Coordinates of C-alpha atoms in Angstrom, one line a residue:
M1 CA 0.0 0.0 0.0
E2 CA 1.3 3.4 -0.9
Q3 CA -0.4 6.8 -0.5
N4 CA 0.4 10.4 -0.2
V5 CA -0.7 12.2 3.1
T6 CA -1.8 15.7 2.2
P7 CA -4.1 16.9 4.9
E8 CA -6.3 19.8 3.9
I9 CA -6.1 23.0 6.0
T10 CA -9.7 24.2 6.4
E11 CA -9.4 27.2 8.7
N12 CA -7.6 30.6 8.3
P13 CA -7.6 30.3 4.4
S14 CA -6.1 33.8 4.1
R15 CA -2.8 32.5 5.5
A16 CA -1.0 30.9 2.5
A17 CA 1.7 28.5 3.6
A18 CA 5.1 29.8 2.5
K19 CA 6.5 26.2 2.4
K20 CA 5.1 23.0 1.1
V21 CA 5.6 19.4 2.3
F22 CA 4.9 16.2 0.3
V23 CA 4.7 13.0 2.2
K24 CA 4.6 9.6 0.5
T25 CA 3.5 6.7 2.7
Y26 CA 4.4 3.0 2.3
G27 CA 3.0 0.1 4.2
C28 CA 0.8 -0.2 7.2
Q29 CA -1.9 1.9 8.8
M30 CA 0.5 3.0 11.5
N31 CA 2.6 4.6 8.9
V32 CA -0.5 6.4 7.6
Y33 CA -1.0 7.7 11.2
D34 CA 2.6 8.6 11.6
S35 CA 2.6 10.6 8.3
Q36 CA -0.4 12.6 9.6
R37 CA 1.4 13.3 12.8
M38 CA 4.5 14.4 10.9
A39 CA 2.4 16.8 8.9
D40 CA 0.9 18.1 12.2
A41 CA 4.4 18.7 13.6
L42 CA 5.5 20.5 10.5
A43 CA 2.3 22.7 10.3
S44 CA 3.6 24.6 13.4
E45 CA 6.7 25.5 11.3
G46 CA 4.6 26.9 8.5
Y47 CA 4.6 23.9 6.2
G48 CA 1.4 23.4 4.2
P49 CA 0.6 20.1 2.4
T50 CA 0.8 19.6 -1.3
E51 CA -0.3 16.7 -3.5
H52 CA 2.4 17.6 -6.1
I53 CA 6.0 16.5 -5.4
E54 CA 7.4 19.0 -7.8
D55 CA 6.0 21.9 -5.7
A56 CA 7.4 20.6 -2.4
D57 CA 10.1 22.3 -0.4
L58 CA 10.3 19.2 1.8
V59 CA 9.8 15.7 0.5
L60 CA 9.4 12.8 3.1
L61 CA 9.3 9.1 2.2
N62 CA 7.6 7.3 5.1
T63 CA 8.9 3.7 4.5
C64 CA 8.0 0.1 5.3
H65 CA 10.5 -2.7 5.9
I66 CA 8.2 -5.7 6.2
R67 CA 8.5 -7.1 2.6
E68 CA 11.6 -8.2 0.7
K69 CA 13.4 -5.5 -1.4
A70 CA 11.6 -2.7 0.5
A71 CA 14.9 -0.8 0.9
E72 CA 15.7 -1.2 -2.8
K73 CA 12.3 0.3 -3.7
V74 CA 13.1 3.3 -1.6
Y75 CA 16.5 3.8 -3.3
S76 CA 14.8 3.6 -6.7
E77 CA 12.4 6.3 -5.7
L78 CA 15.2 8.4 -4.4
G79 CA 16.9 8.2 -7.8
R80 CA 13.9 9.8 -9.3
I81 CA 13.7 12.4 -6.6
R82 CA 17.3 13.3 -7.2
L83 CA 16.4 14.4 -10.7
L84 CA 13.5 16.5 -9.4
K85 CA 15.8 18.2 -6.8
E86 CA 18.3 19.0 -9.6
E87 CA 15.6 20.6 -11.8
R88 CA 14.3 22.7 -8.9
A89 CA 17.8 23.8 -8.0
K90 CA 18.2 25.2 -11.6
K91 CA 15.3 27.5 -10.8
G92 CA 16.8 28.6 -7.5
W93 CA 14.5 26.4 -5.3
N94 CA 16.0 24.3 -2.5
T95 CA 14.4 20.9 -1.8
V96 CA 15.0 19.0 1.5
I97 CA 14.7 15.3 1.1
G98 CA 14.0 13.0 4.1
V99 CA 13.6 9.3 4.6
A100 CA 11.4 8.2 7.6
G101 CA 9.9 5.0 8.9
C102 CA 11.2 1.5 9.3
V103 CA 13.7 1.5 6.4
A104 CA 15.2 4.6 8.0
Q105 CA 15.4 2.9 11.3
A106 CA 17.0 -0.2 9.8
E107 CA 19.4 1.4 7.3
G108 CA 20.4 4.6 9.2
Q109 CA 23.7 6.0 7.9
E110 CA 23.7 3.6 5.0
I111 CA 20.9 5.7 3.4
L112 CA 23.1 8.8 3.4
R113 CA 26.0 6.8 1.9
R114 CA 24.0 5.2 -0.9
A115 CA 21.8 8.2 -1.6
P116 CA 23.6 11.5 -1.1
V117 CA 20.5 13.3 -2.3
V118 CA 19.0 12.6 1.2
D119 CA 19.3 15.3 3.8
L120 CA 17.7 13.6 6.8
V121 CA 16.9 10.2 8.0
I122 CA 14.5 9.9 10.9
G123 CA 13.1 6.8 12.7
P124 CA 9.6 6.1 13.8
Q125 CA 10.3 7.1 17.5
T126 CA 11.7 10.6 16.7
Y127 CA 9.0 12.3 14.6
H128 CA 8.3 14.8 17.3
R129 CA 11.8 16.2 16.6
L130 CA 11.2 16.6 12.9
P131 CA 10.8 20.5 13.0
D132 CA 14.1 20.8 14.8
V133 CA 15.8 18.4 12.4
V134 CA 14.6 20.3 9.4
Q135 CA 16.0 23.5 10.8
R136 CA 19.4 21.9 11.3
V137 CA 19.4 20.5 7.8
K138 CA 18.8 24.1 6.5
S139 CA 22.0 25.1 8.3
G140 CA 23.9 22.6 6.2
E141 CA 23.9 19.4 8.3
K142 CA 23.1 15.9 7.1
I143 CA 21.2 14.2 10.0
V144 CA 20.4 10.7 11.1
E145 CA 17.9 10.8 14.0
T146 CA 16.9 7.2 15.0
E147 CA 17.8 6.9 18.7
H148 CA 15.2 8.1 21.1
A149 CA 12.9 6.7 23.8
I150 CA 9.5 5.7 22.2
E151 CA 7.7 7.2 25.3
D152 CA 8.9 10.6 24.2
K153 CA 7.2 10.2 20.8
F154 CA 3.9 9.5 22.5
E155 CA 4.5 12.4 25.0
Y156 CA 5.5 15.1 22.6
L157 CA 3.9 14.5 19.2
P158 CA 1.8 17.7 18.9
A159 CA -2.0 17.8 18.6
P160 CA -3.3 19.8 15.6
Q161 CA -3.2 23.5 16.4
A162 CA -6.5 25.1 17.1
T163 CA -6.0 27.5 14.2
I164 CA -5.0 24.8 11.7
V165 CA -7.8 22.2 11.7
R166 CA -7.4 19.4 9.2
K167 CA -10.2 18.0 7.2
R168 CA -9.7 14.4 8.5
G169 CA -12.9 12.8 7.2
V170 CA -15.3 10.7 9.2
T171 CA -12.8 7.9 10.0
A172 CA -9.4 8.1 11.6
F173 CA -6.5 6.0 13.0
L174 CA -5.2 6.5 16.5
T175 CA -2.0 4.8 17.7
V176 CA -2.2 3.4 21.2
Q177 CA 0.7 0.9 21.2
E178 CA 4.0 0.5 19.3
G179 CA 6.7 -2.1 19.1
C180 CA 6.5 -5.9 19.6
D181 CA 8.1 -8.3 22.1
K182 CA 6.9 -11.5 20.3
F183 CA 10.0 -11.9 18.0
C184 CA 8.3 -14.1 15.4
T185 CA 11.2 -15.5 13.4
F186 CA 10.0 -14.0 10.1
C187 CA 9.4 -10.5 11.3
V188 CA 11.6 -7.4 11.4
V189 CA 9.2 -5.2 13.5
P190 CA 10.9 -5.8 16.9
Y191 CA 14.1 -4.5 15.3
T192 CA 12.7 -1.4 13.6
R193 CA 9.9 -0.4 16.0
G194 CA 11.5 -1.7 19.2
A195 CA 9.9 -3.1 22.4
E196 CA 6.2 -2.9 23.2
V197 CA 5.2 0.4 24.7
S198 CA 1.7 1.5 25.5
R199 CA 0.3 5.1 25.6
A200 CA -1.4 6.3 28.7
V201 CA -5.2 6.3 28.9
A202 CA -5.4 10.1 29.3
Q203 CA -3.4 10.7 26.1
I204 CA -5.5 8.3 24.1
V205 CA -8.8 9.7 25.4
A206 CA -7.8 13.3 24.8
E207 CA -6.8 12.5 21.2
A208 CA -10.0 10.5 20.6
E209 CA -12.1 13.4 22.0
R210 CA -10.3 15.9 19.6
L211 CA -11.1 13.5 16.7
A212 CA -14.7 13.2 17.6
A213 CA -15.0 17.0 18.0
S214 CA -13.6 17.4 14.5
G215 CA -16.3 15.2 13.0
V216 CA -14.7 11.7 13.2
R217 CA -17.3 9.0 13.9
E218 CA -15.1 5.9 13.6
V219 CA -11.7 5.4 15.1
T220 CA -9.4 2.5 14.6
L221 CA -6.9 1.9 17.4
L222 CA -3.5 0.9 16.0
G223 CA -0.5 -1.1 17.3
Q224 CA 2.0 -3.6 16.0
N225 CA 0.5 -5.8 18.7
V226 CA -2.5 -3.7 19.7
N227 CA -4.2 -6.2 22.0
A228 CA -1.1 -6.3 24.1
W229 CA -1.8 -2.7 25.1
H230 CA -1.6 -2.1 28.8
G231 CA -1.7 1.6 29.6
E232 CA -1.6 3.6 32.7
G233 CA -5.1 4.7 33.7
P234 CA -6.5 7.1 36.4
G235 CA -4.7 6.7 39.7
G236 CA -1.9 4.8 38.1
I237 CA -4.0 1.6 37.7
E238 CA -3.1 -0.4 34.6
W239 CA -5.8 -0.9 32.0
G240 CA -6.2 -3.5 29.3
L241 CA -7.5 -2.9 25.8
G242 CA -11.0 -4.1 26.7
R243 CA -11.4 -1.5 29.4
L244 CA -10.0 1.2 27.1
L245 CA -12.7 0.4 24.5
F246 CA -15.4 0.7 27.1
R247 CA -14.1 4.2 28.0
L248 CA -13.8 5.3 24.4
A249 CA -17.3 4.2 23.7
E250 CA -18.5 6.9 26.2
I251 CA -17.2 9.8 24.0
P252 CA -20.1 11.7 22.4
G253 CA -20.1 11.4 18.6
L254 CA -17.6 8.5 18.5
D255 CA -20.0 5.8 17.3
R256 CA -17.7 3.1 15.9
L257 CA -14.5 1.5 17.2
R258 CA -12.0 -0.9 15.7
Y259 CA -8.5 -2.1 16.5
T260 CA -5.7 -3.8 14.6
T261 CA -3.3 -5.7 14.5
S262 CA -3.8 -8.4 17.1
H263 CA -1.9 -11.5 18.3
P264 CA -3.9 -14.6 19.4
R265 CA -2.0 -14.8 22.7
D266 CA -3.2 -11.4 23.9
M267 CA -7.0 -11.9 23.4
D268 CA -8.1 -11.9 27.1
D269 CA -11.5 -12.3 28.6
E270 CA -12.1 -8.6 29.1
L271 CA -11.4 -7.9 25.4
I272 CA -13.7 -10.7 24.3
A273 CA -16.4 -9.3 26.6
A274 CA -16.0 -5.9 24.9
H275 CA -17.0 -7.7 21.6
R276 CA -20.0 -9.1 23.4
D277 CA -21.2 -6.0 25.2
L278 CA -20.2 -2.9 23.1
P279 CA -22.3 -2.1 20.1
E280 CA -19.8 0.5 19.2
L281 CA -17.1 -2.1 18.7
M282 CA -17.5 -3.3 15.1
P283 CA -18.0 -7.0 14.4
Y284 CA -14.8 -7.4 12.5
L285 CA -11.5 -8.8 13.9
H286 CA -8.1 -9.0 12.2
L287 CA -6.5 -11.9 14.1
P288 CA -3.5 -13.3 12.1
V289 CA -2.5 -17.0 12.5
Q290 CA 0.2 -17.0 9.7
A291 CA 0.1 -20.8 9.3
G292 CA -1.9 -23.9 10.1
S293 CA 0.9 -26.4 10.8
N294 CA 2.0 -26.7 14.4
R295 CA 5.5 -27.5 13.2
I296 CA 5.7 -24.3 11.2
L297 CA 4.0 -22.2 13.9
K298 CA 6.7 -23.4 16.3
A299 CA 9.4 -22.6 13.8
M300 CA 7.8 -19.1 13.4
N301 CA 7.9 -18.7 17.3
R302 CA 4.2 -17.9 17.3
R303 CA 3.8 -19.5 20.7
H304 CA 0.4 -21.0 20.0
T305 CA -0.9 -24.0 18.2
A306 CA -3.5 -24.3 15.4
D307 CA -6.0 -25.9 17.8
E308 CA -5.5 -23.1 20.4
Y309 CA -6.2 -20.6 17.7
L310 CA -9.4 -22.4 16.6
R311 CA -10.7 -22.6 20.2
L312 CA -10.1 -18.9 20.5
I313 CA -12.1 -18.2 17.4
D314 CA -15.0 -20.3 18.8
R315 CA -15.0 -18.2 22.1
I316 CA -15.0 -15.0 20.1
R317 CA -17.9 -16.2 17.9
V318 CA -19.9 -17.2 21.0
A319 CA -19.5 -13.7 22.3
R320 CA -20.3 -12.0 19.0
P321 CA -22.1 -14.3 16.5
D322 CA -22.0 -11.8 13.7
I323 CA -18.3 -11.2 13.8
A324 CA -16.3 -11.5 10.6
M325 CA -12.7 -12.8 10.8
S326 CA -9.7 -11.5 8.9
G327 CA -6.2 -12.9 9.0
D328 CA -2.7 -13.0 7.6
F329 CA -0.9 -16.0 6.0
I330 CA 2.6 -16.7 5.0
V331 CA 3.3 -19.5 2.6
G332 CA 6.7 -21.1 2.0
F333 CA 8.2 -20.5 5.3
P334 CA 11.6 -22.4 5.5
G335 CA 11.0 -26.1 5.9
E336 CA 7.3 -25.9 4.9
T337 CA 6.2 -29.2 3.3
E338 CA 3.1 -29.9 1.2
E339 CA 1.6 -31.5 4.3
D340 CA 2.3 -28.3 6.3
F341 CA 0.7 -26.2 3.6
E342 CA -2.4 -28.4 3.6
D343 CA -2.7 -27.8 7.4
T344 CA -2.9 -24.1 6.5
M345 CA -5.6 -24.7 3.9
R346 CA -7.5 -26.8 6.6
I347 CA -7.4 -23.9 9.1
V348 CA -8.7 -21.5 6.5
R349 CA -11.6 -23.8 5.7
E350 CA -12.5 -24.3 9.3
V351 CA -12.5 -20.6 10.2
G352 CA -14.0 -19.1 7.0
Y353 CA -12.5 -15.7 6.5
A354 CA -14.4 -12.7 5.3
Q355 CA -11.0 -11.0 4.4
A356 CA -7.4 -12.1 4.5
F357 CA -3.9 -11.0 3.4
S358 CA -1.5 -13.7 2.1
F359 CA 2.1 -13.5 1.1
K360 CA 5.1 -15.6 0.0
Y361 CA 7.7 -15.8 2.7
S362 CA 10.5 -13.3 2.1
P363 CA 13.7 -13.4 4.2
R364 CA 14.2 -10.3 6.2
P365 CA 17.9 -9.5 7.0
G366 CA 18.7 -9.9 10.6
T367 CA 15.7 -12.2 11.5
P368 CA 16.2 -15.8 12.5
G369 CA 14.1 -17.0 9.6
A370 CA 16.6 -15.6 7.1
E371 CA 19.3 -17.9 8.5
L372 CA 17.3 -21.1 8.1
S373 CA 18.7 -23.6 5.6
E374 CA 15.5 -25.1 4.3
Q375 CA 14.4 -22.2 2.1
V376 CA 11.4 -23.2 -0.1
P377 CA 11.9 -22.6 -3.9
E378 CA 10.2 -19.6 -5.3
E379 CA 8.1 -21.6 -7.8
V380 CA 6.7 -23.8 -5.0
K381 CA 5.9 -20.7 -2.9
G382 CA 4.1 -19.1 -5.9
E383 CA 2.0 -22.2 -6.6
R384 CA 1.0 -22.6 -3.0
L385 CA 0.1 -18.9 -2.7
H386 CA -2.1 -19.2 -5.8
R387 CA -4.0 -22.1 -4.3
L388 CA -4.4 -20.3 -0.9
Q389 CA -5.6 -17.0 -2.5
A390 CA -8.1 -18.8 -4.6
L391 CA -9.7 -20.3 -1.5
L392 CA -9.5 -17.0 0.4
H393 CA -11.1 -15.2 -2.5
E394 CA -13.9 -17.8 -2.6
Q395 CA -14.6 -17.2 1.1
Q396 CA -14.5 -13.5 0.7
R397 CA -17.0 -13.7 -2.1
A398 CA -19.3 -16.0 -0.1
F399 CA -19.3 -13.7 2.8
A400 CA -20.2 -10.7 0.6
E401 CA -23.0 -12.7 -1.1
S402 CA -24.4 -13.7 2.4
L403 CA -25.2 -10.1 3.1
V404 CA -27.4 -9.6 0.0
G405 CA -30.9 -8.9 1.1
S406 CA -29.9 -7.8 4.6
T407 CA -30.3 -4.4 6.1
I408 CA -27.1 -2.9 7.6
E409 CA -26.0 0.3 9.2
L410 CA -23.7 2.2 6.8
L411 CA -21.3 5.0 7.7
L412 CA -21.4 7.4 4.7
E413 CA -17.7 8.2 4.1
K414 CA -17.1 9.9 0.7
P415 CA -18.5 10.7 -2.7
G416 CA -18.8 7.8 -5.2
R417 CA -17.0 7.7 -8.5
Q418 CA -20.3 8.3 -10.3
S419 CA -22.4 11.4 -9.8
G420 CA -25.3 10.9 -7.4
Q421 CA -23.5 8.1 -5.4
L422 CA -21.9 7.9 -2.0
V423 CA -19.5 5.3 -0.7
G424 CA -20.0 4.1 2.9
R425 CA -18.2 1.7 5.2
S426 CA -20.0 -1.4 6.4
P427 CA -19.6 -2.8 10.0
W428 CA -17.4 -5.5 8.3
L429 CA -15.1 -2.9 6.6
Q430 CA -16.4 -3.3 3.1
P431 CA -17.1 -0.3 0.8
V432 CA -20.8 0.0 0.1
I433 CA -22.2 2.1 -2.7
V434 CA -25.6 3.9 -2.2
D435 CA -27.6 6.7 -3.8
E436 CA -26.8 10.1 -2.3
S437 CA -30.5 10.4 -1.2
A438 CA -29.6 8.1 1.7
G439 CA -28.0 10.9 3.6
E440 CA -24.8 13.0 3.8
I441 CA -21.2 12.2 4.5
G442 CA -20.8 11.5 8.2
D443 CA -24.3 10.0 8.6
I444 CA -24.9 6.4 9.8
V445 CA -27.9 5.2 7.8
D446 CA -29.8 2.0 7.2
V447 CA -29.4 0.5 3.7
R448 CA -30.4 -2.8 2.1
I449 CA -27.7 -4.7 0.3
T450 CA -28.8 -5.5 -3.2
K451 CA -25.7 -6.9 -4.9
A452 CA -22.2 -8.0 -4.2
G453 CA -19.6 -6.8 -6.6
S454 CA -16.0 -7.9 -7.0
N455 CA -14.6 -5.3 -4.5
S456 CA -17.7 -3.6 -3.0
L457 CA -21.3 -4.0 -2.2
F458 CA -24.2 -2.2 -3.7
S459 CA -27.2 -1.0 -1.7
E460 CA -30.4 1.0 -1.6
P461 CA -31.5 3.3 1.2
V462 CA -34.1 2.0 3.5
S463 CA -35.3 5.6 3.9
V464 CA -34.4 8.8 2.1
R465 CA -34.2 12.4 3.1
P466 CA -37.5 14.3 2.4
A467 CA -37.4 16.3 -0.8
A468 CA -37.5 19.6 1.1
A469 CA -34.4 18.6 3.1
Q470 CA -32.6 17.7 -0.2
A471 CA -33.5 21.1 -1.6
T472 CA -32.0 22.8 1.5
L473 CA -28.8 20.9 1.0
A474 CA -28.7 21.9 -2.6
E475 CA -28.9 25.5 -1.5
G476 CA -25.9 25.1 0.8
G477 CA -27.8 24.4 4.1
R478 CA -27.4 21.4 6.4
F479 CA -30.2 19.0 7.3

């Protein structure tokens, strides 16, 4: 996943930003969140967002290191940016180039050596220092800033200024936990994001309240291992994620809650109870298992068996019968046999996933898995991935078809591609297309699912706005 984070400044329009920042985001939802917070930090220094890299005084690549060749992809992008910087220099315009995120944390000084066009390298725990780093770069320094306590990031990352309110939309991410202590043998996250650290309850609630006040109606809590969150609550008492969800559900205007990504070992009773008792907690859970073979799970250091995972799914479904499951799968982990792969197919059939992400194993430098001798040939990995994805696609399609004819609550999120349409978000995270007569962006409305498409659902409103109200909207009013 790649996207540009270009938040729109919606207040004080007469103040034209003298400087422009372009942020390109690779990878996970936490990187999307981090890009937003970097933009927040730079706004205080007069940087406004731009969607056009050629207009930017500051270019930031917020990188991901999960997949193979991630670093090479960054260096390739930097080669193109070097040409852009040279063209701007001919016109007398200086451009500061920065690399952020997990590749920055992993590569550090190597980035400056291989790509002299880069002016600054900044890791995920030091974004709160970005304005200071940019100022130092302008004084002629080349800077690598990757060493800092993660607690400081949570403490000092700024909230959006009151005079610079961003148009965030009706859904938002909110990081509550970062880092991972699990050390799965395929994963680089503990080395790039560090040990597990949880934000305090007061910080999380304050940010959620600001989001709700700005019109956000659905918040997704983020963490590399989000259900391991244990933050300090009032009176110094430690809270778990379940209790936090109950507290966030009390915030006026915050009508939907989600969280990702979870580890099966950290699904405790209180969190399962939240799925049972909180209507605000959406009936969708991303709970990766990675493989169905106990032998491979042990080699991955997952610290659970396939049967333990299946029993956990049963408990969750008893608590919330309408819950839809999502997962992650890795095929071709070193030593995986055809029998091991069939165990993965078996667990997929038993669970029945509404959504899933599947990948060929790719060795990550510095991880134990990369040192294993029994690497599976690429052609075998590719063939197995094809079979797995065919089954997952079949299940995803079956889940979507099962909703046809049902009435669901839909959060209207953005305009559709065609005039007169809106796109909303279902409780199970699918995009749903509906006529604009259903309501306006930010409304939660009842719709009836009429058809399942390849990537979205189609619906009709159960009720529509009165004609008089639609006329008021057309004249610029609000219903």
